Short mmCIF file of C-alpha atoms in Angstrom, two decimals:
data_model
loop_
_atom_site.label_atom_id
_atom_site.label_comp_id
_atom_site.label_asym_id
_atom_site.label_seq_id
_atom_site.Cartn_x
_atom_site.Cartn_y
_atom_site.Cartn_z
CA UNK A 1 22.05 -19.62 -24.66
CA UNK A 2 22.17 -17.53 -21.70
CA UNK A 3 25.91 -15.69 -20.86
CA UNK A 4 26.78 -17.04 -17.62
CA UNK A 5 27.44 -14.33 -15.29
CA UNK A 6 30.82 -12.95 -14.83
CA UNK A 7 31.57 -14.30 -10.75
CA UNK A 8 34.86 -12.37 -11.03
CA UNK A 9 32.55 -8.55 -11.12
CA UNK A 10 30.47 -10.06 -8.00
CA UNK A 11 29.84 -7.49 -5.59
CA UNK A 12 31.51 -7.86 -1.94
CA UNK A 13 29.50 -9.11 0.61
CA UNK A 14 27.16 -6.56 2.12
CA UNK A 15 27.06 -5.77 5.68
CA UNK A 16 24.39 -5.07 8.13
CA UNK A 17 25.49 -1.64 8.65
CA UNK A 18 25.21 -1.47 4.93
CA UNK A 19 22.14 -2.35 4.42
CA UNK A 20 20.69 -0.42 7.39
CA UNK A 21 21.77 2.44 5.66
CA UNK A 22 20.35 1.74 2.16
CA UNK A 23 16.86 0.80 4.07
CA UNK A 24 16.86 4.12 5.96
CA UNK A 25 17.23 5.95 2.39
CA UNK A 26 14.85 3.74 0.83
CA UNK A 27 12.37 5.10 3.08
CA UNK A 28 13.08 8.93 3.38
CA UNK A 29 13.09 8.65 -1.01
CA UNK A 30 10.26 6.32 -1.75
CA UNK A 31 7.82 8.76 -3.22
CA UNK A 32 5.55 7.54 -6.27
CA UNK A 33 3.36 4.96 -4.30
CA UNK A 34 4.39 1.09 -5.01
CA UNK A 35 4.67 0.69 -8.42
CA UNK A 36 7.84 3.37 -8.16
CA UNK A 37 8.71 2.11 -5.10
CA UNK A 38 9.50 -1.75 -6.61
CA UNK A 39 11.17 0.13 -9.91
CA UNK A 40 13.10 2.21 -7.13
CA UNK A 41 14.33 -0.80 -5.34
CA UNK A 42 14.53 -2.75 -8.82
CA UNK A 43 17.22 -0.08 -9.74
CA UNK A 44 18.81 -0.02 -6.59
CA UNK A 45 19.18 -3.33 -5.75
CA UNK A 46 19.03 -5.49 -8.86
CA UNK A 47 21.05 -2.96 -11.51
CA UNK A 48 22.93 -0.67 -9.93
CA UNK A 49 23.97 -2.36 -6.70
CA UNK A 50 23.48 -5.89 -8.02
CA UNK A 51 22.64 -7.23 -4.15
CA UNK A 52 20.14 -9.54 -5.22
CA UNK A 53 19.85 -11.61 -8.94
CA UNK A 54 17.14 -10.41 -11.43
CA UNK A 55 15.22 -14.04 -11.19
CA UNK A 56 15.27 -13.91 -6.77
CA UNK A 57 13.52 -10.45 -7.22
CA UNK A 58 11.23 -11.15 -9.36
CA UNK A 59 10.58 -14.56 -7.31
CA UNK A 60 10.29 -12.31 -4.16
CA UNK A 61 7.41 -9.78 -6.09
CA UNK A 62 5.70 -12.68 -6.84
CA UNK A 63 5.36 -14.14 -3.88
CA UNK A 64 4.62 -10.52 -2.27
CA UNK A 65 1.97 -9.63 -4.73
CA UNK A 66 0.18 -13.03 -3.70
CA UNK A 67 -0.20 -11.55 -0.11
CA UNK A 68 -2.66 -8.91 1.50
CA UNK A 69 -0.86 -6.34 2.57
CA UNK A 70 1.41 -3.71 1.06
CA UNK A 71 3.40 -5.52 -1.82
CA UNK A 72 6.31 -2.72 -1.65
CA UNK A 73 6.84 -2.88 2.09
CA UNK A 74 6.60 -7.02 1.86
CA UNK A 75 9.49 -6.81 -0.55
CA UNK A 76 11.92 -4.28 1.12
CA UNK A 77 10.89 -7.03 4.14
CA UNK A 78 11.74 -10.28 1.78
CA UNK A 79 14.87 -9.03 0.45
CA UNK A 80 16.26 -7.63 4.03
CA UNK A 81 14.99 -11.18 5.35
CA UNK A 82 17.41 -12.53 2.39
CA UNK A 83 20.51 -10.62 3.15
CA UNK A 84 20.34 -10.89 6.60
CA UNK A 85 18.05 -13.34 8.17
CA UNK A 86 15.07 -12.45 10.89
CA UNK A 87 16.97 -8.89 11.73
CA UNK A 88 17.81 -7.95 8.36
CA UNK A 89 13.77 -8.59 7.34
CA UNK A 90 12.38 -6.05 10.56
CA UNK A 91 15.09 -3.55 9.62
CA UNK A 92 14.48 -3.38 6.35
CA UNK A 93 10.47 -3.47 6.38
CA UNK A 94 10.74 -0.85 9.95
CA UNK A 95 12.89 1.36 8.41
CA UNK A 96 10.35 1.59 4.95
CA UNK A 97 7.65 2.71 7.33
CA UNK A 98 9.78 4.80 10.13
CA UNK A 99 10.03 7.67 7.57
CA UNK A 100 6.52 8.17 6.39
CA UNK A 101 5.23 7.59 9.94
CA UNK A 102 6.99 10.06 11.58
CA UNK A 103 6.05 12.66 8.76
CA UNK A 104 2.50 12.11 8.72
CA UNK A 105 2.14 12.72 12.62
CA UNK A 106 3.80 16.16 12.03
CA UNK A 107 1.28 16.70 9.30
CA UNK A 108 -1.52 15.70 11.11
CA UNK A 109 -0.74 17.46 13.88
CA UNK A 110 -0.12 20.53 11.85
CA UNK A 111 -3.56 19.73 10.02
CA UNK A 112 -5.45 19.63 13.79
CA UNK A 113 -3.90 23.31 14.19
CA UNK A 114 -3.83 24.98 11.03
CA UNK A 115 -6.38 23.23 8.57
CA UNK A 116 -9.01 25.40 9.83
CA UNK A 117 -7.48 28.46 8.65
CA UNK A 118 -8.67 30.58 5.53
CA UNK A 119 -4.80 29.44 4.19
CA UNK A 120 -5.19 25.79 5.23
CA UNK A 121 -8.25 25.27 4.05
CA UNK A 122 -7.27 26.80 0.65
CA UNK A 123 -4.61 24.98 0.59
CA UNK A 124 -7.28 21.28 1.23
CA UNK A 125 -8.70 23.23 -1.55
CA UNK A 126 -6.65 22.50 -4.15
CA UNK A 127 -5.54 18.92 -2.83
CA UNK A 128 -9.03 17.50 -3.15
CA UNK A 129 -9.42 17.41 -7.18
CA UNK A 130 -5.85 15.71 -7.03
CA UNK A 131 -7.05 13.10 -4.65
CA UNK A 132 -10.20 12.45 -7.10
CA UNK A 133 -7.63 12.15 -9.70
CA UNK A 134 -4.94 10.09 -8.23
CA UNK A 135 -8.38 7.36 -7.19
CA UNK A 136 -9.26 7.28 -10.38
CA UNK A 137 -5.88 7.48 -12.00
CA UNK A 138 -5.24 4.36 -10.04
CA UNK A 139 -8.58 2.79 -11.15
CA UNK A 140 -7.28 3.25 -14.59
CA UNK A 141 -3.83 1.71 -14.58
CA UNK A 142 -5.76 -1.56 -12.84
CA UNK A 143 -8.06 -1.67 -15.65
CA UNK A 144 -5.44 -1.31 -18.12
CA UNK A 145 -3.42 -4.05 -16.60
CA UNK A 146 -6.08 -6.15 -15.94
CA UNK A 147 -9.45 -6.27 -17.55
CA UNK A 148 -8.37 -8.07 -20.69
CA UNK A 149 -11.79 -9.97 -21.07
CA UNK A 150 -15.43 -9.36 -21.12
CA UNK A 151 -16.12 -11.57 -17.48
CA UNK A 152 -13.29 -9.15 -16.04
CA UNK A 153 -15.40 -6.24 -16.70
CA UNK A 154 -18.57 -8.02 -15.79
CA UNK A 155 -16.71 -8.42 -12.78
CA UNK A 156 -15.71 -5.03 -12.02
CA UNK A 157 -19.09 -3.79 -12.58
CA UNK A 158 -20.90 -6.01 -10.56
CA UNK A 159 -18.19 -5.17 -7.80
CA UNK A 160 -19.58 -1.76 -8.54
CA UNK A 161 -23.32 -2.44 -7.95
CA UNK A 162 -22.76 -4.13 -4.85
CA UNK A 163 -20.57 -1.71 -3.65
CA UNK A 164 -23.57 1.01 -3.97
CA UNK A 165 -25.93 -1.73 -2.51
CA UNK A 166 -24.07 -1.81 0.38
CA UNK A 167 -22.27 -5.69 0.00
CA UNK A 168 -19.31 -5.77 2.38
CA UNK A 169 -15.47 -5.72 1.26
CA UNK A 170 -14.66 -8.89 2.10
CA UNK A 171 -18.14 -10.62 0.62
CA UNK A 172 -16.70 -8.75 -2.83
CA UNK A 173 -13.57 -10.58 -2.05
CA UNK A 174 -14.32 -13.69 -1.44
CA UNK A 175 -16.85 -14.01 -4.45
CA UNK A 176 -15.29 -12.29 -7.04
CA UNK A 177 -11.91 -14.96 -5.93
CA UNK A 178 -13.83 -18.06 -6.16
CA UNK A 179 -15.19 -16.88 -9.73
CA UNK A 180 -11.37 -16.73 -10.81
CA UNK A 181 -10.58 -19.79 -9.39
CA UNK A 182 -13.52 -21.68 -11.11
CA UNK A 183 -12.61 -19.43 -14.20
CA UNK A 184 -8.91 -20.85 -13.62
CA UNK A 185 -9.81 -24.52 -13.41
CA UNK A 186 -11.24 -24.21 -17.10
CA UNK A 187 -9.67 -21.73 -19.26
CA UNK A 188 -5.61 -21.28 -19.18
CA UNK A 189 -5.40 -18.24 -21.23
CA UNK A 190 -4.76 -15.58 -18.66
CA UNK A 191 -2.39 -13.38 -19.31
CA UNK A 192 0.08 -12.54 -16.41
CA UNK A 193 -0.67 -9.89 -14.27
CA UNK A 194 2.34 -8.07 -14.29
CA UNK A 195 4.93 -8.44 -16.57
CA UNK A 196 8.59 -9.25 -16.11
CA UNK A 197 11.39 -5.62 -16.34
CA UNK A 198 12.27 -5.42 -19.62
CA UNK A 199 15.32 -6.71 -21.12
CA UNK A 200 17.33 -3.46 -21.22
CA UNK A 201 16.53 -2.97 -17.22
CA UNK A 202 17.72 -6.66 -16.45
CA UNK A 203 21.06 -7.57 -15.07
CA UNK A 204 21.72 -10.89 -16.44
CA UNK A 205 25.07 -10.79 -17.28
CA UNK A 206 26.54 -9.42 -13.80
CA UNK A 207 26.79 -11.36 -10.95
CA UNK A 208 25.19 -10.36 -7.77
CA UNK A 209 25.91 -10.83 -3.93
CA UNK A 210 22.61 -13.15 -3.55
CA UNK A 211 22.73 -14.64 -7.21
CA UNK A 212 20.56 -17.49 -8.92
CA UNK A 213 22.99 -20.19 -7.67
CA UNK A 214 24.67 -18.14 -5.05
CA UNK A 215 24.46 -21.11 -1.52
CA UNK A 216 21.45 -20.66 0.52
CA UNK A 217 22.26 -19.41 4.31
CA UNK A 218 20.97 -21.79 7.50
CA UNK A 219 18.10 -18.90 7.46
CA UNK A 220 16.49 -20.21 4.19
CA UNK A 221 15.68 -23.49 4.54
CA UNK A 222 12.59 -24.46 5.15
CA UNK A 223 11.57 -26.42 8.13
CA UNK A 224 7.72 -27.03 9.81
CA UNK A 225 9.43 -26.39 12.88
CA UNK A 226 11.02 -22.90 12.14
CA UNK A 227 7.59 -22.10 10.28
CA UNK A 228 5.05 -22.51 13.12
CA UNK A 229 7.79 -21.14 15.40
CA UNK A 230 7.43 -17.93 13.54
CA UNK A 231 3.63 -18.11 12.90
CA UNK A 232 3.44 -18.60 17.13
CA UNK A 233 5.51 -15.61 17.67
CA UNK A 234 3.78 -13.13 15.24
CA UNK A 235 0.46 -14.83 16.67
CA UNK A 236 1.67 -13.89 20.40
CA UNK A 237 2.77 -10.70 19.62
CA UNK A 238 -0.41 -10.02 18.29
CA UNK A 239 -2.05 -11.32 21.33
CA UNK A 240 0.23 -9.86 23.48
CA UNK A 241 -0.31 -6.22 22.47
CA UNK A 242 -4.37 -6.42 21.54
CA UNK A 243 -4.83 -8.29 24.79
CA UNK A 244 -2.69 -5.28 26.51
CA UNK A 245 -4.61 -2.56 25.15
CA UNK A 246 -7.96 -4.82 25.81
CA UNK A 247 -6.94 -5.38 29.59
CA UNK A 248 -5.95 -1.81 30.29
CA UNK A 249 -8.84 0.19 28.31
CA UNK A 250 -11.88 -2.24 27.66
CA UNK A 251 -13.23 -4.00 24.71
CA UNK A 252 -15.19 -0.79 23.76
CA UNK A 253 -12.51 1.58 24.17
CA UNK A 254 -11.22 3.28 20.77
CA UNK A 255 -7.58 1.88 20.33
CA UNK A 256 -8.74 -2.00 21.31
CA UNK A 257 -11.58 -1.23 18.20
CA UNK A 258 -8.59 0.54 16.53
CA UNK A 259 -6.58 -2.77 17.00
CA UNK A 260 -8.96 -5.22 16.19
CA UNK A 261 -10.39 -3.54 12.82
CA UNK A 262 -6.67 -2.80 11.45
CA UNK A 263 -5.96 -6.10 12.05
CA UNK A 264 -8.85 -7.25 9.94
CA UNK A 265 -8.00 -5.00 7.19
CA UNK A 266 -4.75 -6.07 7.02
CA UNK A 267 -5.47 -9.98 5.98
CA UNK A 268 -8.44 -8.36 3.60
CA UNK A 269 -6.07 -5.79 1.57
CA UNK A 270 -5.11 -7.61 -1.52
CA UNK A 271 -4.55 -5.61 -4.73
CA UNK A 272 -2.65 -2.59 -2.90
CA UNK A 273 -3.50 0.37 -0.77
CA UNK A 274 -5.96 1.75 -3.24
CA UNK A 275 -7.62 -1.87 -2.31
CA UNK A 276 -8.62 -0.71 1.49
CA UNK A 277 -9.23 2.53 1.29
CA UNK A 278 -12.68 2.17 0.30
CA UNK A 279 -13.26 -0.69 3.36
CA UNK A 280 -10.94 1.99 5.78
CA UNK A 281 -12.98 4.83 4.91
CA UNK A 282 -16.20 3.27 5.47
CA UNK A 283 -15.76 1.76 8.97
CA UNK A 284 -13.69 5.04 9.58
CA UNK A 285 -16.09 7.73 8.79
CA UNK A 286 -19.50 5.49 8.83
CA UNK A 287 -19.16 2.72 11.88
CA UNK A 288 -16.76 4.60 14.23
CA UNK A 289 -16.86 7.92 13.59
CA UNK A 290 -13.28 8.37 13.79
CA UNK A 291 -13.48 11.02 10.76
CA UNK A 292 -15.39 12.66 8.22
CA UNK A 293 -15.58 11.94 5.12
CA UNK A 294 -13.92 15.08 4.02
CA UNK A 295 -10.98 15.01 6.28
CA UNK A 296 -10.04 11.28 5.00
CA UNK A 297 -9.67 13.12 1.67
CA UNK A 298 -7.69 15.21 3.58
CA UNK A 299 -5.77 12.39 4.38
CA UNK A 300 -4.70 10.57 1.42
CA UNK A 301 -3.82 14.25 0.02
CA UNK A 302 -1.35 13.83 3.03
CA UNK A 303 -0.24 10.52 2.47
CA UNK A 304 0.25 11.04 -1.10
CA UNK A 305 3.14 13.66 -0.28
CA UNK A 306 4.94 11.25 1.77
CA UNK A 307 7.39 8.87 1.48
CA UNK A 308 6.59 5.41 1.75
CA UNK A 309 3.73 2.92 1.30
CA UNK A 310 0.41 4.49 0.90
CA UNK A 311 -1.45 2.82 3.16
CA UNK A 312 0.69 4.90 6.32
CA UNK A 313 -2.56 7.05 5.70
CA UNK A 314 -3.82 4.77 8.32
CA UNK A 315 -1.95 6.83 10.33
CA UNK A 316 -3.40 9.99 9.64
CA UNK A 317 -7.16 8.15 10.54
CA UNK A 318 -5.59 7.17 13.94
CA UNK A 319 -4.43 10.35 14.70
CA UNK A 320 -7.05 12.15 14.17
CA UNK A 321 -9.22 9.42 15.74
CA UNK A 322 -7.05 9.47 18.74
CA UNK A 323 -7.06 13.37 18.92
CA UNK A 324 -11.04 13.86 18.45
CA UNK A 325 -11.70 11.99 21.16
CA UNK A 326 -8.67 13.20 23.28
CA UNK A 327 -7.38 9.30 24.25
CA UNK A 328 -5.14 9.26 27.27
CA UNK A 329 -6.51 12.58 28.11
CA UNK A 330 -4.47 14.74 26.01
CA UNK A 331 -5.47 15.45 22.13
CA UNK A 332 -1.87 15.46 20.79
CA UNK A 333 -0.97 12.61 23.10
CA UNK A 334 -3.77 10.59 22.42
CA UNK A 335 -3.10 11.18 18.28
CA UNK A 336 0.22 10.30 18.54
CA UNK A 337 -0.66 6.85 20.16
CA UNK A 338 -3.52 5.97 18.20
CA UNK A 339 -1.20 6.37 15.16
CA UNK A 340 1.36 4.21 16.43
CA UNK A 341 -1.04 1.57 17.72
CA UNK A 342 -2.85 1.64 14.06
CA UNK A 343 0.41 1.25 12.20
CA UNK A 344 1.81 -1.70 14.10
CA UNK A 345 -1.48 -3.68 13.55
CA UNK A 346 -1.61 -2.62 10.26
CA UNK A 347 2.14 -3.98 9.52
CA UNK A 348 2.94 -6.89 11.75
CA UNK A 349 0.91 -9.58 9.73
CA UNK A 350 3.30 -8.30 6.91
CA UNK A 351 6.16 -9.19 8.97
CA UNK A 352 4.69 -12.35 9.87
CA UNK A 353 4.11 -13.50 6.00
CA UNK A 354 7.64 -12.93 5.30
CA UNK A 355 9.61 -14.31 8.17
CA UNK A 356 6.89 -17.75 8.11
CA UNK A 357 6.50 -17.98 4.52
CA UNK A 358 10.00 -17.00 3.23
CA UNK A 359 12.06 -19.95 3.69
CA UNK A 360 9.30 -22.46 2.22
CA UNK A 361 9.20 -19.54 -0.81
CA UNK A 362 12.78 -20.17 -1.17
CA UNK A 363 13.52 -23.55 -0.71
CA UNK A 364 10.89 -24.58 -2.89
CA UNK A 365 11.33 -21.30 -5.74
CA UNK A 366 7.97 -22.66 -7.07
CA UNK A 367 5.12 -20.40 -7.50
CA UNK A 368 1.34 -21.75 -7.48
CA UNK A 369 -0.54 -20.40 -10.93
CA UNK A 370 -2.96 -18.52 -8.83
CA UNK A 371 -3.42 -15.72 -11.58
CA UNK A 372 -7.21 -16.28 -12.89
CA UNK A 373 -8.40 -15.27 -8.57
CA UNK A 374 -5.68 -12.34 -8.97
CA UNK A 375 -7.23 -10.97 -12.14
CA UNK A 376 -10.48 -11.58 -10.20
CA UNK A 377 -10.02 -9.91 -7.35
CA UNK A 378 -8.08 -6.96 -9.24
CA UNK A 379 -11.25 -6.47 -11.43
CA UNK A 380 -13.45 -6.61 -8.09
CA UNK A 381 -11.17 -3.79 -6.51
CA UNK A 382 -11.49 -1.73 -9.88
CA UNK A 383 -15.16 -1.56 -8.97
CA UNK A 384 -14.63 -0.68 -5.39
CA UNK A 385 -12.01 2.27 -6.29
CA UNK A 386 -14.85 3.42 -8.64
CA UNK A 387 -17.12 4.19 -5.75
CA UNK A 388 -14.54 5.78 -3.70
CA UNK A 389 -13.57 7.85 -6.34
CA UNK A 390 -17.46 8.83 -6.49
CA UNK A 391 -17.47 9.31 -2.79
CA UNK A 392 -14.74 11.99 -3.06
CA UNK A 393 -15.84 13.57 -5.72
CA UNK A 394 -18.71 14.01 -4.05
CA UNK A 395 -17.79 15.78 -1.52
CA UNK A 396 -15.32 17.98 -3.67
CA UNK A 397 -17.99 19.10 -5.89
CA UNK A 398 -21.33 19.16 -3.69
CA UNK A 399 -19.38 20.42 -0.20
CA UNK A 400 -22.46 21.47 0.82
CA UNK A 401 -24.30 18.38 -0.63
CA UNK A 402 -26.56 17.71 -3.01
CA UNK A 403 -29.06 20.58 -2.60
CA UNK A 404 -27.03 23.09 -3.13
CA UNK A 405 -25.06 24.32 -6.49
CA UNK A 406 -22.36 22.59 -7.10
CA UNK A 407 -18.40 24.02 -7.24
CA UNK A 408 -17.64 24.36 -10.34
CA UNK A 409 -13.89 25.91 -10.26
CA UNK A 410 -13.25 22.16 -7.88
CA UNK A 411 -15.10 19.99 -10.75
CA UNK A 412 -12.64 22.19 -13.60
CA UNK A 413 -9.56 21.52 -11.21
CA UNK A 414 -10.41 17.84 -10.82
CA UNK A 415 -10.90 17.46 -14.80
CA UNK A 416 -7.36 19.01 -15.22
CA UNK A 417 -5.48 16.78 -12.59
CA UNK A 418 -7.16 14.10 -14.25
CA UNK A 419 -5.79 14.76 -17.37
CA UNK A 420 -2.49 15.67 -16.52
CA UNK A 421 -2.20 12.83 -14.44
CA UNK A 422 -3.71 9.72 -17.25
CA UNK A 423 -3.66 11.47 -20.36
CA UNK A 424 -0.09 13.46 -20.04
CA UNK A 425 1.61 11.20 -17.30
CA UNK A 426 2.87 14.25 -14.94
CA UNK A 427 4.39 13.14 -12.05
CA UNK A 428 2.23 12.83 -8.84
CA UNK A 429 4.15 15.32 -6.86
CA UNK A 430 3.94 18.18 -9.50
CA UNK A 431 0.01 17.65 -10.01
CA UNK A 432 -0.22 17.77 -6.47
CA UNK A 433 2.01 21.11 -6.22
CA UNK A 434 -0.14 22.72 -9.35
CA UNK A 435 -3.54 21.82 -7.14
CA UNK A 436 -2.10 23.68 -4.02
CA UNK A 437 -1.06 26.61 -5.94
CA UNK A 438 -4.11 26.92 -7.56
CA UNK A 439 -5.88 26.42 -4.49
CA UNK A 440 -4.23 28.97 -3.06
CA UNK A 441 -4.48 31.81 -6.25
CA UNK A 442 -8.14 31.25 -5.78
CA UNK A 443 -7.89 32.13 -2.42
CA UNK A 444 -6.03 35.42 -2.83
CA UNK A 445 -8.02 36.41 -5.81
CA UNK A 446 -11.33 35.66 -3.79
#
């Protein structure tokens, strides 16, 4: 039998200034994409500040990991949503973007003026094996996690082939989810596709703030009136400020196509950020023109030294979209709206998920089995990440494309992040440090 949990230890209510605080932290420390980012806030919030219960987080990263979008954001979102009702849910998912936002403008900026230079560019150097890496690092943890049966790696190679044959992201989507479903309908064997913190993490036996049984607040329950009241205003919103942009600058103009494809890839992004790259940085580089191929690597090396969720690399492709083009007649001007324009339509159907869906989540703490289109779709991604991770290293190893010899120093720096990174399990930031300082030895020494 379970200990009941000791409601003499529960922690004192936590204030808004409180949490404010916590959120702003959250952000300027959440390094390690999302997987470290939900053990970060599992530590934080579940065993050493014991806000929320064990069994309400986990029914929160359930719910989040059903949803396009980024799953670590969503939940920083859910649980300020919990704690605090509409205001608690912006502050908390704002202030988990605020950070990395502001960072990556400075760094794009600073990439505009300086990644030209023989330094710079040694510098890109080095961060281009880790970026091959860290794709297919992420490739591999899916696969591990996921591909526990022959159809699943059917799956992800067919995702493959279609990928190379040109089959749009969301046709992969959509086909490889209705095979799980029909999969789900007739076998029940799935395993789970993530599993529970282990038992020495958990905090059963403490009481939290927002515990299993603690009384729902007026903010929780679930009404169809509250819910299409907060569908309508995250529907207006996004109306509002597309429509804006639309009526001032044109349909054809650069931030209303900015608008319109972020918003897209937002509702398409389901299995994390590594999920929309590939579909970001083929309308980016191929159908717009925003970027090259080479400076999205750029890019994610960027947005893998940042705080925050991965996907702010968004942020970096609107900046330097905005900036190419000089939008609003200034190149640093222009950047620095583009970027803000791409994050908010990247992040405000996030918001919208959480403050609609929450209080049906919560007043009905049920979860739908929807794990056999999960595994699905995961497997499909797997296949996708594959060819990005091709893509990059193509352009890493062949800069000068395929006629000409490859670089053979990138390909040996590219095997070595790759097996620090899966076969070692060195930290992110310290493969990416040992790729810069390489990057820039080589320089000196050449």
């Amino acid at each position: 039998m379970t200990k009941a949990p000791d409601t003499a230890s529960r922690p004192a209510p936590v204030s808004f200034v409180q949490a404010l605080k916590f959120w702003l932290w959250l952000g300027c420390v959440s390094f390690g994409g999302p997987a470290g980012q939900i053990a970060l806030m599992h530590e934080e919030l579940v065993v050493r500040r014991r806000w929320i219960s064990e069994k309400r987080y986990l029914h929160a990263l359930h719910y989040c990991m059903l949803l396009p979008g980024p799953e670590a954001q969503q939940l920083a979102t859910y649980t300020g949503w919990l704690m605090h009702g509409t205001r608690g849910g912006i502050a908390a998912g704002a202030l988990f973007v605020l950070p990395s936002l502001v960072l990556l403008i400075v760094l794009s900026w600073a990439y505009t003026v300086w990644g030209q230079h023989p330094w710079g560019q040694a510098l890109l150097w080095g961060l281009k094996p880790a970026v091959t890496a860290l794709v297919l690092q992420a490739a591999h943890r899916m696969a591990k996690r996921t591909l526990k049966d022959r159809w699943l790696w059917l799956l992800a190679a067919l995702s493959l082939l279609g990928t190379l044959w040109g089959a749009p992201f969301p046709v992969i989507i959509v086909g490889a989810a209705a095979m799980g479903f029909y999969r789900a309908r007739h076998r029940h064997d799935q395993p789970p596709l993530t599993p529970p913190p282990s038992a020495d993490t958990a905090s059963t036996h403490s009481a939290a703030w927002l515990d299993d049984h603690s009384e729902q607040g007026q903010h929780t329950h679930h009404s169809p009136k509250r819910l299409w009241r907060a569908l309508g205003m995250g529907l207006g919103l996004w109306a509002l400020s597309w429509g804006l942009i639309a009526w001032l600058f044109g349909m054809g103009h650069t931030l209303t196509q900015m608008g319109g494809f972020f918003t897209q890839s937002a509702l398409l992004t389901f299995g994390g950020a590594y999920a929309v790259l590939p579909f970001v940085t083929q309308a980016a580089v191929v159908q717009y023109g925003w970027l090259t191929a080479a400076q999205m690597m750029d890019g994610l090396a960027l947005g893998e030294t940042t705080p925050g969720p991965l996907i702010m690399v968004v942020a970096f492709v609107g900046f330097l979209g905005g900036h190419s083009q000089a939008l609003l007649g200034h190149p640093v001007l222009g950047g620095v709206v583009a970027a803000c324009v791409v994050t908010w339509f990247t992040f405000l159907p996030s918001f919208v998920f959480i403050l609609a869906g929450g209080p049906l989540v919560e007043s009905t703490r049920h979860m739908p089995s929807l794990t056999g289109p999960l595994q699905a779709i995961t497997a499909a991604v797997i296949g996708v990440i594959l060819h990005l991770a091709g893509v990059f290293a193509h352009h890493t190893w062949w800069p000068g494309g395929w006629q000409t010899w490859p670089d053979l120093s990138a390909m040996a720096l590219t095997v070595i992040a790759i097996w620090a990174l899966v076969w070692k399990g060195t930290g992110v930031v310290r493969v990416l440090s040992l790729c810069v300082v390489l990057g820039l030895l080589r320089h000196a020494l050449l």
